[in-house]
Amino acid sequence: MTKALEDHNPKAFAYAINFNAKSLSNKDSPLGKSDPFLMIYAYANTSGGNVSSEKVFVAKSKYVKNNLSPQWEPVEINVHACGGLDGCLSISVYDFENDGKHVCVLW
């Protein structure tokens, strides 16, 4: 997995996308609720224009504390980093953990 090159062009073509989820599974203790956040990846294009199986990191949302039906702040996704408007995306939901050992909730 690689990280997409950031486009520092202030006029870069990007979308701010709103995401929400409902009834996520709880990955915290019975007394707590998950703190979900999104990890967004694009699949790299090969030189022949085919989509490869290699994922490229594109964006990450802020986590929403103690919420199993979150509405995340808009996430800005750069079109160039996604391989263009026809790029394929993969979005995973993780439970935020302070120790950095985040738990996958949904992929």
PDB file of N, CA and C in Angstrom:
ATOM      1  N   MET A   1       0.847  -1.156   0.000  1.00  0.00           N
ATOM      2  CA  MET A   1       0.000   0.000   0.000  1.00  0.00           C
ATOM      3  C   MET A   1       0.901   1.229   0.000  1.00  0.00           C
ATOM      4  N   THR A   2       0.572   2.210  -0.828  1.00  0.00           N
ATOM      5  CA  THR A   2       1.358   3.433  -0.915  1.00  0.00           C
ATOM      6  C   THR A   2       0.468   4.630  -0.663  1.00  0.00           C
ATOM      7  N   LYS A   3       1.092   5.751  -0.366  1.00  0.00           N
ATOM      8  CA  LYS A   3       0.353   6.997  -0.152  1.00  0.00           C
ATOM      9  C   LYS A   3       0.370   7.798  -1.441  1.00  0.00           C
ATOM     10  N   ALA A   4      -0.780   8.334  -1.813  1.00  0.00           N
ATOM     11  CA  ALA A   4      -0.882   9.141  -3.023  1.00  0.00           C
ATOM     12  C   ALA A   4      -0.074  10.425  -2.863  1.00  0.00           C
ATOM     13  N   LEU A   5       0.497  10.884  -3.945  1.00  0.00           N
ATOM     14  CA  LEU A   5       1.211  12.156  -3.921  1.00  0.00           C
ATOM     15  C   LEU A   5       0.209  13.276  -3.732  1.00  0.00           C
ATOM     16  N   GLU A   6       0.514  14.174  -2.852  1.00  0.00           N
ATOM     17  CA  GLU A   6      -0.380  15.291  -2.608  1.00  0.00           C
ATOM     18  C   GLU A   6      -0.188  16.335  -3.691  1.00  0.00           C
ATOM     19  N   ASP A   7      -1.280  16.870  -4.171  1.00  0.00           N
ATOM     20  CA  ASP A   7      -1.247  17.912  -5.183  1.00  0.00           C
ATOM     21  C   ASP A   7      -1.354  19.242  -4.454  1.00  0.00           C
ATOM     22  N   HIS A   8      -0.275  20.028  -4.466  1.00  0.00           N
ATOM     23  CA  HIS A   8      -0.256  21.295  -3.739  1.00  0.00           C
ATOM     24  C   HIS A   8      -0.791  22.455  -4.572  1.00  0.00           C
ATOM     25  N   ASN A   9      -1.392  22.166  -5.703  1.00  0.00           N
ATOM     26  CA  ASN A   9      -1.989  23.177  -6.550  1.00  0.00           C
ATOM     27  C   ASN A   9      -3.282  23.651  -5.884  1.00  0.00           C
ATOM     28  N   PRO A  10      -3.387  24.943  -5.546  1.00  0.00           N
ATOM     29  CA  PRO A  10      -4.595  25.423  -4.870  1.00  0.00           C
ATOM     30  C   PRO A  10      -5.846  25.270  -5.725  1.00  0.00           C
ATOM     31  N   LYS A  11      -5.704  25.079  -7.028  1.00  0.00           N
ATOM     32  CA  LYS A  11      -6.851  24.906  -7.904  1.00  0.00           C
ATOM     33  C   LYS A  11      -7.072  23.438  -8.242  1.00  0.00           C
ATOM     34  N   ALA A  12      -6.470  22.534  -7.470  1.00  0.00           N
ATOM     35  CA  ALA A  12      -6.617  21.106  -7.722  1.00  0.00           C
ATOM     36  C   ALA A  12      -8.100  20.734  -7.671  1.00  0.00           C
ATOM     37  N   PHE A  13      -8.477  19.824  -8.534  1.00  0.00           N
ATOM     38  CA  PHE A  13      -9.859  19.380  -8.644  1.00  0.00           C
ATOM     39  C   PHE A  13     -10.146  18.375  -7.538  1.00  0.00           C
ATOM     40  N   ALA A  14     -11.028  18.742  -6.609  1.00  0.00           N
ATOM     41  CA  ALA A  14     -11.339  17.876  -5.480  1.00  0.00           C
ATOM     42  C   ALA A  14     -12.826  17.995  -5.140  1.00  0.00           C
ATOM     43  N   TYR A  15     -13.304  16.973  -4.463  1.00  0.00           N
ATOM     44  CA  TYR A  15     -14.679  16.973  -3.975  1.00  0.00           C
ATOM     45  C   TYR A  15     -14.658  16.895  -2.463  1.00  0.00           C
ATOM     46  N   ALA A  16     -15.568  17.593  -1.807  1.00  0.00           N
ATOM     47  CA  ALA A  16     -15.808  17.435  -0.380  1.00  0.00           C
ATOM     48  C   ALA A  16     -17.061  16.573  -0.271  1.00  0.00           C
ATOM     49  N   ILE A  17     -16.909  15.381   0.288  1.00  0.00           N
ATOM     50  CA  ILE A  17     -17.995  14.408   0.307  1.00  0.00           C
ATOM     51  C   ILE A  17     -18.442  14.166   1.745  1.00  0.00           C
ATOM     52  N   ASN A  18     -19.759  14.159   1.935  1.00  0.00           N
ATOM     53  CA  ASN A  18     -20.345  13.855   3.240  1.00  0.00           C
ATOM     54  C   ASN A  18     -20.615  12.357   3.339  1.00  0.00           C
ATOM     55  N   PHE A  19     -20.212  11.759   4.440  1.00  0.00           N
ATOM     56  CA  PHE A  19     -20.443  10.343   4.688  1.00  0.00           C
ATOM     57  C   PHE A  19     -21.193  10.185   5.998  1.00  0.00           C
ATOM     58  N   ASN A  20     -22.041   9.162   6.070  1.00  0.00           N
ATOM     59  CA  ASN A  20     -22.671   8.788   7.324  1.00  0.00           C
ATOM     60  C   ASN A  20     -22.865   7.280   7.339  1.00  0.00           C
ATOM     61  N   ALA A  21     -23.139   6.741   8.505  1.00  0.00           N
ATOM     62  CA  ALA A  21     -23.387   5.307   8.650  1.00  0.00           C
ATOM     63  C   ALA A  21     -24.469   5.120   9.700  1.00  0.00           C
ATOM     64  N   LYS A  22     -25.087   3.950   9.672  1.00  0.00           N
ATOM     65  CA  LYS A  22     -26.125   3.643  10.655  1.00  0.00           C
ATOM     66  C   LYS A  22     -25.874   2.265  11.238  1.00  0.00           C
ATOM     67  N   SER A  23     -26.047   2.164  12.528  1.00  0.00           N
ATOM     68  CA  SER A  23     -25.999   0.882  13.246  1.00  0.00           C
ATOM     69  C   SER A  23     -24.709   0.107  13.025  1.00  0.00           C
ATOM     70  N   LEU A  24     -23.564   0.795  13.160  1.00  0.00           N
ATOM     71  CA  LEU A  24     -22.281   0.098  13.084  1.00  0.00           C
ATOM     72  C   LEU A  24     -22.143  -0.849  14.266  1.00  0.00           C
ATOM     73  N   SER A  25     -21.365  -1.904  14.091  1.00  0.00           N
ATOM     74  CA  SER A  25     -21.132  -2.805  15.223  1.00  0.00           C
ATOM     75  C   SER A  25     -20.205  -2.133  16.231  1.00  0.00           C
ATOM     76  N   ASN A  26     -20.428  -2.429  17.497  1.00  0.00           N
ATOM     77  CA  ASN A  26     -19.644  -1.831  18.572  1.00  0.00           C
ATOM     78  C   ASN A  26     -18.379  -2.648  18.793  1.00  0.00           C
ATOM     79  N   LYS A  27     -17.225  -2.032  18.688  1.00  0.00           N
ATOM     80  CA  LYS A  27     -15.946  -2.712  18.883  1.00  0.00           C
ATOM     81  C   LYS A  27     -15.309  -2.345  20.219  1.00  0.00           C
ATOM     82  N   ASP A  28     -15.981  -1.512  21.017  1.00  0.00           N
ATOM     83  CA  ASP A  28     -15.460  -1.140  22.334  1.00  0.00           C
ATOM     84  C   ASP A  28     -16.069  -2.047  23.404  1.00  0.00           C
ATOM     85  N   SER A  29     -15.736  -1.779  24.637  1.00  0.00           N
ATOM     86  CA  SER A  29     -16.257  -2.564  25.761  1.00  0.00           C
ATOM     87  C   SER A  29     -17.778  -2.422  25.823  1.00  0.00           C
ATOM     88  N   PRO A  30     -18.438  -3.310  26.557  1.00  0.00           N
ATOM     89  CA  PRO A  30     -19.906  -3.218  26.666  1.00  0.00           C
ATOM     90  C   PRO A  30     -20.397  -1.880  27.226  1.00  0.00           C
ATOM     91  N   LEU A  31     -19.534  -1.183  27.951  1.00  0.00           N
ATOM     92  CA  LEU A  31     -19.944   0.102  28.532  1.00  0.00           C
ATOM     93  C   LEU A  31     -19.694   1.291  27.606  1.00  0.00           C
ATOM     94  N   GLY A  32     -18.908   1.093  26.547  1.00  0.00           N
ATOM     95  CA  GLY A  32     -18.579   2.195  25.644  1.00  0.00           C
ATOM     96  C   GLY A  32     -19.124   1.955  24.253  1.00  0.00           C
ATOM     97  N   LYS A  33     -18.918   2.916  23.386  1.00  0.00           N
ATOM     98  CA  LYS A  33     -19.302   2.801  21.980  1.00  0.00           C
ATOM     99  C   LYS A  33     -18.080   3.086  21.132  1.00  0.00           C
ATOM    100  N   SER A  34     -18.081   2.563  19.932  1.00  0.00           N
ATOM    101  CA  SER A  34     -16.975   2.785  19.005  1.00  0.00           C
ATOM    102  C   SER A  34     -16.835   4.263  18.678  1.00  0.00           C
ATOM    103  N   ASP A  35     -15.608   4.649  18.283  1.00  0.00           N
ATOM    104  CA  ASP A  35     -15.284   6.005  17.837  1.00  0.00           C
ATOM    105  C   ASP A  35     -14.881   5.885  16.364  1.00  0.00           C
ATOM    106  N   PRO A  36     -15.853   5.785  15.455  1.00  0.00           N
ATOM    107  CA  PRO A  36     -15.540   5.438  14.074  1.00  0.00           C
ATOM    108  C   PRO A  36     -14.900   6.569  13.256  1.00  0.00           C
ATOM    109  N   PHE A  37     -14.032   6.155  12.340  1.00  0.00           N
ATOM    110  CA  PHE A  37     -13.470   7.067  11.346  1.00  0.00           C
ATOM    111  C   PHE A  37     -13.304   6.308  10.042  1.00  0.00           C
ATOM    112  N   LEU A  38     -13.141   7.041   8.949  1.00  0.00           N
ATOM    113  CA  LEU A  38     -13.026   6.456   7.615  1.00  0.00           C
ATOM    114  C   LEU A  38     -11.594   6.489   7.114  1.00  0.00           C
ATOM    115  N   MET A  39     -11.201   5.445   6.426  1.00  0.00           N
ATOM    116  CA  MET A  39      -9.954   5.412   5.664  1.00  0.00           C
ATOM    117  C   MET A  39     -10.379   5.180   4.210  1.00  0.00           C
ATOM    118  N   ILE A  40      -9.925   6.064   3.329  1.00  0.00           N
ATOM    119  CA  ILE A  40     -10.334   6.001   1.926  1.00  0.00           C
ATOM    120  C   ILE A  40      -9.109   5.730   1.065  1.00  0.00           C
ATOM    121  N   TYR A  41      -9.235   4.738   0.203  1.00  0.00           N
ATOM    122  CA  TYR A  41      -8.149   4.313  -0.679  1.00  0.00           C
ATOM    123  C   TYR A  41      -8.647   4.305  -2.113  1.00  0.00           C
ATOM    124  N   ALA A  42      -7.718   4.469  -3.040  1.00  0.00           N
ATOM    125  CA  ALA A  42      -8.004   4.312  -4.467  1.00  0.00           C
ATOM    126  C   ALA A  42      -7.183   3.125  -4.951  1.00  0.00           C
ATOM    127  N   TYR A  43      -7.654   2.493  -5.997  1.00  0.00           N
ATOM    128  CA  TYR A  43      -6.884   1.421  -6.614  1.00  0.00           C
ATOM    129  C   TYR A  43      -6.060   2.028  -7.735  1.00  0.00           C
ATOM    130  N   ALA A  44      -4.767   1.748  -7.720  1.00  0.00           N
ATOM    131  CA  ALA A  44      -3.852   2.315  -8.712  1.00  0.00           C
ATOM    132  C   ALA A  44      -4.191   1.799 -10.111  1.00  0.00           C
ATOM    133  N   ASN A  45      -3.973   2.640 -11.106  1.00  0.00           N
ATOM    134  CA  ASN A  45      -4.146   2.225 -12.497  1.00  0.00           C
ATOM    135  C   ASN A  45      -2.825   1.709 -13.030  1.00  0.00           C
ATOM    136  N   THR A  46      -2.889   0.681 -13.853  1.00  0.00           N
ATOM    137  CA  THR A  46      -1.683   0.156 -14.486  1.00  0.00           C
ATOM    138  C   THR A  46      -1.426   0.947 -15.757  1.00  0.00           C
ATOM    139  N   SER A  47      -0.269   0.728 -16.372  1.00  0.00           N
ATOM    140  CA  SER A  47       0.072   1.476 -17.583  1.00  0.00           C
ATOM    141  C   SER A  47      -0.905   1.177 -18.722  1.00  0.00           C
ATOM    142  N   GLY A  48      -1.560   0.017 -18.695  1.00  0.00           N
ATOM    143  CA  GLY A  48      -2.538  -0.323 -19.725  1.00  0.00           C
ATOM    144  C   GLY A  48      -3.920   0.217 -19.446  1.00  0.00           C
ATOM    145  N   GLY A  49      -4.073   0.962 -18.353  1.00  0.00           N
ATOM    146  CA  GLY A  49      -5.363   1.537 -18.014  1.00  0.00           C
ATOM    147  C   GLY A  49      -6.226   0.630 -17.160  1.00  0.00           C
ATOM    148  N   ASN A  50      -5.730  -0.558 -16.832  1.00  0.00           N
ATOM    149  CA  ASN A  50      -6.479  -1.470 -15.973  1.00  0.00           C
ATOM    150  C   ASN A  50      -6.288  -1.091 -14.506  1.00  0.00           C
ATOM    151  N   VAL A  51      -7.228  -1.502 -13.681  1.00  0.00           N
ATOM    152  CA  VAL A  51      -7.133  -1.241 -12.245  1.00  0.00           C
ATOM    153  C   VAL A  51      -6.346  -2.373 -11.600  1.00  0.00           C
ATOM    154  N   SER A  52      -5.340  -2.016 -10.807  1.00  0.00           N
ATOM    155  CA  SER A  52      -4.531  -3.026 -10.129  1.00  0.00           C
ATOM    156  C   SER A  52      -5.142  -3.352  -8.770  1.00  0.00           C
ATOM    157  N   SER A  53      -4.565  -4.311  -8.086  1.00  0.00           N
ATOM    158  CA  SER A  53      -5.041  -4.660  -6.751  1.00  0.00           C
ATOM    159  C   SER A  53      -4.330  -3.850  -5.671  1.00  0.00           C
ATOM    160  N   GLU A  54      -3.388  -2.985  -6.065  1.00  0.00           N
ATOM    161  CA  GLU A  54      -2.658  -2.170  -5.098  1.00  0.00           C
ATOM    162  C   GLU A  54      -3.499  -0.976  -4.660  1.00  0.00           C
ATOM    163  N   LYS A  55      -3.694  -0.847  -3.339  1.00  0.00           N
ATOM    164  CA  LYS A  55      -4.447   0.280  -2.800  1.00  0.00           C
ATOM    165  C   LYS A  55      -3.505   1.439  -2.523  1.00  0.00           C
ATOM    166  N   VAL A  56      -3.986   2.653  -2.792  1.00  0.00           N
ATOM    167  CA  VAL A  56      -3.240   3.878  -2.536  1.00  0.00           C
ATOM    168  C   VAL A  56      -4.058   4.720  -1.559  1.00  0.00           C
ATOM    169  N   PHE A  57      -3.449   5.117  -0.429  1.00  0.00           N
ATOM    170  CA  PHE A  57      -4.145   5.943   0.551  1.00  0.00           C
ATOM    171  C   PHE A  57      -4.501   7.290  -0.051  1.00  0.00           C
ATOM    172  N   VAL A  58      -5.752   7.715   0.155  1.00  0.00           N
ATOM    173  CA  VAL A  58      -6.233   8.976  -0.408  1.00  0.00           C
ATOM    174  C   VAL A  58      -6.644   9.969   0.682  1.00  0.00           C
ATOM    175  N   ALA A  59      -7.417   9.522   1.674  1.00  0.00           N
ATOM    176  CA  ALA A  59      -7.924  10.457   2.682  1.00  0.00           C
ATOM    177  C   ALA A  59      -8.367   9.699   3.929  1.00  0.00           C
ATOM    178  N   LYS A  60      -8.484  10.455   5.010  1.00  0.00           N
ATOM    179  CA  LYS A  60      -8.935   9.911   6.290  1.00  0.00           C
ATOM    180  C   LYS A  60      -9.859  10.948   6.919  1.00  0.00           C
ATOM    181  N   SER A  61     -10.936  10.487   7.528  1.00  0.00           N
ATOM    182  CA  SER A  61     -11.841  11.408   8.217  1.00  0.00           C
ATOM    183  C   SER A  61     -11.390  11.589   9.661  1.00  0.00           C
ATOM    184  N   LYS A  62     -11.975  12.564  10.333  1.00  0.00           N
ATOM    185  CA  LYS A  62     -11.814  12.684  11.783  1.00  0.00           C
ATOM    186  C   LYS A  62     -12.714  11.618  12.413  1.00  0.00           C
ATOM    187  N   TYR A  63     -12.366  11.187  13.615  1.00  0.00           N
ATOM    188  CA  TYR A  63     -13.227  10.203  14.264  1.00  0.00           C
ATOM    189  C   TYR A  63     -14.375  10.900  14.983  1.00  0.00           C
ATOM    190  N   VAL A  64     -15.479  10.165  15.132  1.00  0.00           N
ATOM    191  CA  VAL A  64     -16.658  10.653  15.840  1.00  0.00           C
ATOM    192  C   VAL A  64     -16.754   9.849  17.131  1.00  0.00           C
ATOM    193  N   LYS A  65     -16.681  10.525  18.250  1.00  0.00           N
ATOM    194  CA  LYS A  65     -16.605   9.857  19.552  1.00  0.00           C
ATOM    195  C   LYS A  65     -17.941   9.236  19.965  1.00  0.00           C
ATOM    196  N   ASN A  66     -17.860   7.980  20.428  1.00  0.00           N
ATOM    197  CA  ASN A  66     -19.012   7.264  21.005  1.00  0.00           C
ATOM    198  C   ASN A  66     -20.266   7.339  20.149  1.00  0.00           C
ATOM    199  N   ASN A  67     -20.175   6.889  18.902  1.00  0.00           N
ATOM    200  CA  ASN A  67     -21.319   7.018  18.004  1.00  0.00           C
ATOM    201  C   ASN A  67     -21.358   5.838  17.038  1.00  0.00           C
ATOM    202  N   LEU A  68     -22.439   5.075  17.062  1.00  0.00           N
ATOM    203  CA  LEU A  68     -22.592   3.932  16.154  1.00  0.00           C
ATOM    204  C   LEU A  68     -23.375   4.295  14.891  1.00  0.00           C
ATOM    205  N   SER A  69     -23.879   5.522  14.810  1.00  0.00           N
ATOM    206  CA  SER A  69     -24.562   6.023  13.608  1.00  0.00           C
ATOM    207  C   SER A  69     -24.007   7.415  13.290  1.00  0.00           C
ATOM    208  N   PRO A  70     -22.715   7.476  12.934  1.00  0.00           N
ATOM    209  CA  PRO A  70     -22.048   8.781  12.790  1.00  0.00           C
ATOM    210  C   PRO A  70     -22.370   9.521  11.495  1.00  0.00           C
ATOM    211  N   GLN A  71     -22.255  10.836  11.592  1.00  0.00           N
ATOM    212  CA  GLN A  71     -22.246  11.737  10.442  1.00  0.00           C
ATOM    213  C   GLN A  71     -20.870  12.400  10.498  1.00  0.00           C
ATOM    214  N   TRP A  72     -19.974  12.028   9.574  1.00  0.00           N
ATOM    215  CA  TRP A  72     -18.621  12.581   9.601  1.00  0.00           C
ATOM    216  C   TRP A  72     -18.592  13.957   8.967  1.00  0.00           C
ATOM    217  N   GLU A  73     -17.614  14.763   9.373  1.00  0.00           N
ATOM    218  CA  GLU A  73     -17.374  16.034   8.688  1.00  0.00           C
ATOM    219  C   GLU A  73     -17.021  15.720   7.245  1.00  0.00           C
ATOM    220  N   PRO A  74     -17.282  16.634   6.298  1.00  0.00           N
ATOM    221  CA  PRO A  74     -16.941  16.364   4.894  1.00  0.00           C
ATOM    222  C   PRO A  74     -15.463  16.003   4.742  1.00  0.00           C
ATOM    223  N   VAL A  75     -15.201  15.035   3.883  1.00  0.00           N
ATOM    224  CA  VAL A  75     -13.844  14.590   3.590  1.00  0.00           C
ATOM    225  C   VAL A  75     -13.508  15.063   2.187  1.00  0.00           C
ATOM    226  N   GLU A  76     -12.381  15.786   2.042  1.00  0.00           N
ATOM    227  CA  GLU A  76     -11.966  16.270   0.727  1.00  0.00           C
ATOM    228  C   GLU A  76     -11.131  15.205   0.032  1.00  0.00           C
ATOM    229  N   ILE A  77     -11.563  14.862  -1.172  1.00  0.00           N
ATOM    230  CA  ILE A  77     -10.879  13.835  -1.958  1.00  0.00           C
ATOM    231  C   ILE A  77     -10.404  14.451  -3.268  1.00  0.00           C
ATOM    232  N   ASN A  78      -9.095  14.403  -3.484  1.00  0.00           N
ATOM    233  CA  ASN A  78      -8.472  14.947  -4.683  1.00  0.00           C
ATOM    234  C   ASN A  78      -8.668  13.968  -5.840  1.00  0.00           C
ATOM    235  N   VAL A  79      -9.235  14.438  -6.934  1.00  0.00           N
ATOM    236  CA  VAL A  79      -9.524  13.581  -8.084  1.00  0.00           C
ATOM    237  C   VAL A  79      -8.242  13.002  -8.672  1.00  0.00           C
ATOM    238  N   HIS A  80      -7.188  13.796  -8.746  1.00  0.00           N
ATOM    239  CA  HIS A  80      -5.916  13.308  -9.297  1.00  0.00           C
ATOM    240  C   HIS A  80      -5.373  12.152  -8.456  1.00  0.00           C
ATOM    241  N   ALA A  81      -5.462  12.256  -7.137  1.00  0.00           N
ATOM    242  CA  ALA A  81      -4.965  11.198  -6.247  1.00  0.00           C
ATOM    243  C   ALA A  81      -5.752   9.908  -6.411  1.00  0.00           C
ATOM    244  N   CYS A  82      -6.996  10.018  -6.890  1.00  0.00           N
ATOM    245  CA  CYS A  82      -7.847   8.837  -7.088  1.00  0.00           C
ATOM    246  C   CYS A  82      -7.680   8.221  -8.472  1.00  0.00           C
ATOM    247  N   GLY A  83      -6.817   8.772  -9.282  1.00  0.00           N
ATOM    248  CA  GLY A  83      -6.645   8.235 -10.628  1.00  0.00           C
ATOM    249  C   GLY A  83      -7.652   8.781 -11.613  1.00  0.00           C
ATOM    250  N   GLY A  84      -8.266   9.912 -11.308  1.00  0.00           N
ATOM    251  CA  GLY A  84      -9.229  10.523 -12.218  1.00  0.00           C
ATOM    252  C   GLY A  84     -10.668  10.271 -11.781  1.00  0.00           C
ATOM    253  N   LEU A  85     -11.596  10.786 -12.565  1.00  0.00           N
ATOM    254  CA  LEU A  85     -13.012  10.663 -12.224  1.00  0.00           C
ATOM    255  C   LEU A  85     -13.515   9.229 -12.307  1.00  0.00           C
ATOM    256  N   ASP A  86     -12.829   8.380 -13.051  1.00  0.00           N
ATOM    257  CA  ASP A  86     -13.247   6.989 -13.193  1.00  0.00           C
ATOM    258  C   ASP A  86     -12.530   6.066 -12.216  1.00  0.00           C
ATOM    259  N   GLY A  87     -11.763   6.638 -11.277  1.00  0.00           N
ATOM    260  CA  GLY A  87     -11.009   5.826 -10.321  1.00  0.00           C
ATOM    261  C   GLY A  87     -11.929   5.047  -9.380  1.00  0.00           C
ATOM    262  N   CYS A  88     -11.498   3.871  -8.981  1.00  0.00           N
ATOM    263  CA  CYS A  88     -12.242   3.036  -8.033  1.00  0.00           C
ATOM    264  C   CYS A  88     -11.765   3.330  -6.615  1.00  0.00           C
ATOM    265  N   LEU A  89     -12.710   3.487  -5.694  1.00  0.00           N
ATOM    266  CA  LEU A  89     -12.383   3.769  -4.304  1.00  0.00           C
ATOM    267  C   LEU A  89     -12.747   2.591  -3.406  1.00  0.00           C
ATOM    268  N   SER A  90     -12.053   2.494  -2.302  1.00  0.00           N
ATOM    269  CA  SER A  90     -12.357   1.536  -1.247  1.00  0.00           C
ATOM    270  C   SER A  90     -12.447   2.332   0.047  1.00  0.00           C
ATOM    271  N   ILE A  91     -13.545   2.156   0.786  1.00  0.00           N
ATOM    272  CA  ILE A  91     -13.754   2.903   2.016  1.00  0.00           C
ATOM    273  C   ILE A  91     -13.913   1.912   3.159  1.00  0.00           C
ATOM    274  N   SER A  92     -13.107   2.072   4.194  1.00  0.00           N
ATOM    275  CA  SER A  92     -13.179   1.214   5.375  1.00  0.00           C
ATOM    276  C   SER A  92     -13.492   2.068   6.593  1.00  0.00           C
ATOM    277  N   VAL A  93     -14.198   1.468   7.548  1.00  0.00           N
ATOM    278  CA  VAL A  93     -14.519   2.141   8.801  1.00  0.00           C
ATOM    279  C   VAL A  93     -13.724   1.467   9.916  1.00  0.00           C
ATOM    280  N   TYR A  94     -13.061   2.272  10.735  1.00  0.00           N
ATOM    281  CA  TYR A  94     -12.273   1.779  11.854  1.00  0.00           C
ATOM    282  C   TYR A  94     -12.751   2.422  13.144  1.00  0.00           C
ATOM    283  N   ASP A  95     -12.538   1.700  14.246  1.00  0.00           N
ATOM    284  CA  ASP A  95     -12.785   2.237  15.582  1.00  0.00           C
ATOM    285  C   ASP A  95     -11.478   2.845  16.069  1.00  0.00           C
ATOM    286  N   PHE A  96     -11.479   4.133  16.372  1.00  0.00           N
ATOM    287  CA  PHE A  96     -10.278   4.831  16.822  1.00  0.00           C
ATOM    288  C   PHE A  96      -9.854   4.323  18.196  1.00  0.00           C
ATOM    289  N   GLU A  97      -8.555   4.064  18.350  1.00  0.00           N
ATOM    290  CA  GLU A  97      -7.964   3.678  19.632  1.00  0.00           C
ATOM    291  C   GLU A  97      -6.773   4.593  19.894  1.00  0.00           C
ATOM    292  N   ASN A  98      -6.646   5.103  21.105  1.00  0.00           N
ATOM    293  CA  ASN A  98      -5.563   6.029  21.455  1.00  0.00           C
ATOM    294  C   ASN A  98      -4.181   5.431  21.236  1.00  0.00           C
ATOM    295  N   ASP A  99      -4.059   4.107  21.374  1.00  0.00           N
ATOM    296  CA  ASP A  99      -2.750   3.465  21.215  1.00  0.00           C
ATOM    297  C   ASP A  99      -2.376   3.242  19.754  1.00  0.00           C
ATOM    298  N   GLY A 100      -3.251   3.643  18.825  1.00  0.00           N
ATOM    299  CA  GLY A 100      -2.967   3.501  17.398  1.00  0.00           C
ATOM    300  C   GLY A 100      -3.338   2.146  16.830  1.00  0.00           C
ATOM    301  N   LYS A 101      -3.804   1.227  17.660  1.00  0.00           N
ATOM    302  CA  LYS A 101      -4.202  -0.111  17.199  1.00  0.00           C
ATOM    303  C   LYS A 101      -5.693  -0.096  16.872  1.00  0.00           C
ATOM    304  N   HIS A 102      -6.044   0.648  15.814  1.00  0.00           N
ATOM    305  CA  HIS A 102      -7.434   0.830  15.413  1.00  0.00           C
ATOM    306  C   HIS A 102      -8.027  -0.516  14.947  1.00  0.00           C
ATOM    307  N   VAL A 103      -9.297  -0.715  15.232  1.00  0.00           N
ATOM    308  CA  VAL A 103      -9.980  -1.964  14.921  1.00  0.00           C
ATOM    309  C   VAL A 103     -10.919  -1.741  13.737  1.00  0.00           C
ATOM    310  N   CYS A 104     -10.838  -2.645  12.752  1.00  0.00           N
ATOM    311  CA  CYS A 104     -11.715  -2.535  11.583  1.00  0.00           C
ATOM    312  C   CYS A 104     -13.154  -2.849  11.999  1.00  0.00           C
ATOM    313  N   VAL A 105     -14.079  -1.961  11.620  1.00  0.00           N
ATOM    314  CA  VAL A 105     -15.498  -2.135  11.889  1.00  0.00           C
ATOM    315  C   VAL A 105     -16.197  -2.624  10.632  1.00  0.00           C
ATOM    316  N   LEU A 106     -15.819  -2.059   9.492  1.00  0.00           N
ATOM    317  CA  LEU A 106     -16.489  -2.361   8.225  1.00  0.00           C
ATOM    318  C   LEU A 106     -15.532  -2.089   7.086  1.00  0.00           C
ATOM    319  N   TRP A 107     -15.414  -3.001   6.134  1.00  0.00           N
ATOM    320  CA  TRP A 107     -14.549  -2.799   4.977  1.00  0.00           C
ATOM    321  C   TRP A 107     -15.253  -3.134   3.708  1.00  0.00           C
TER     322      TRP A 107
END
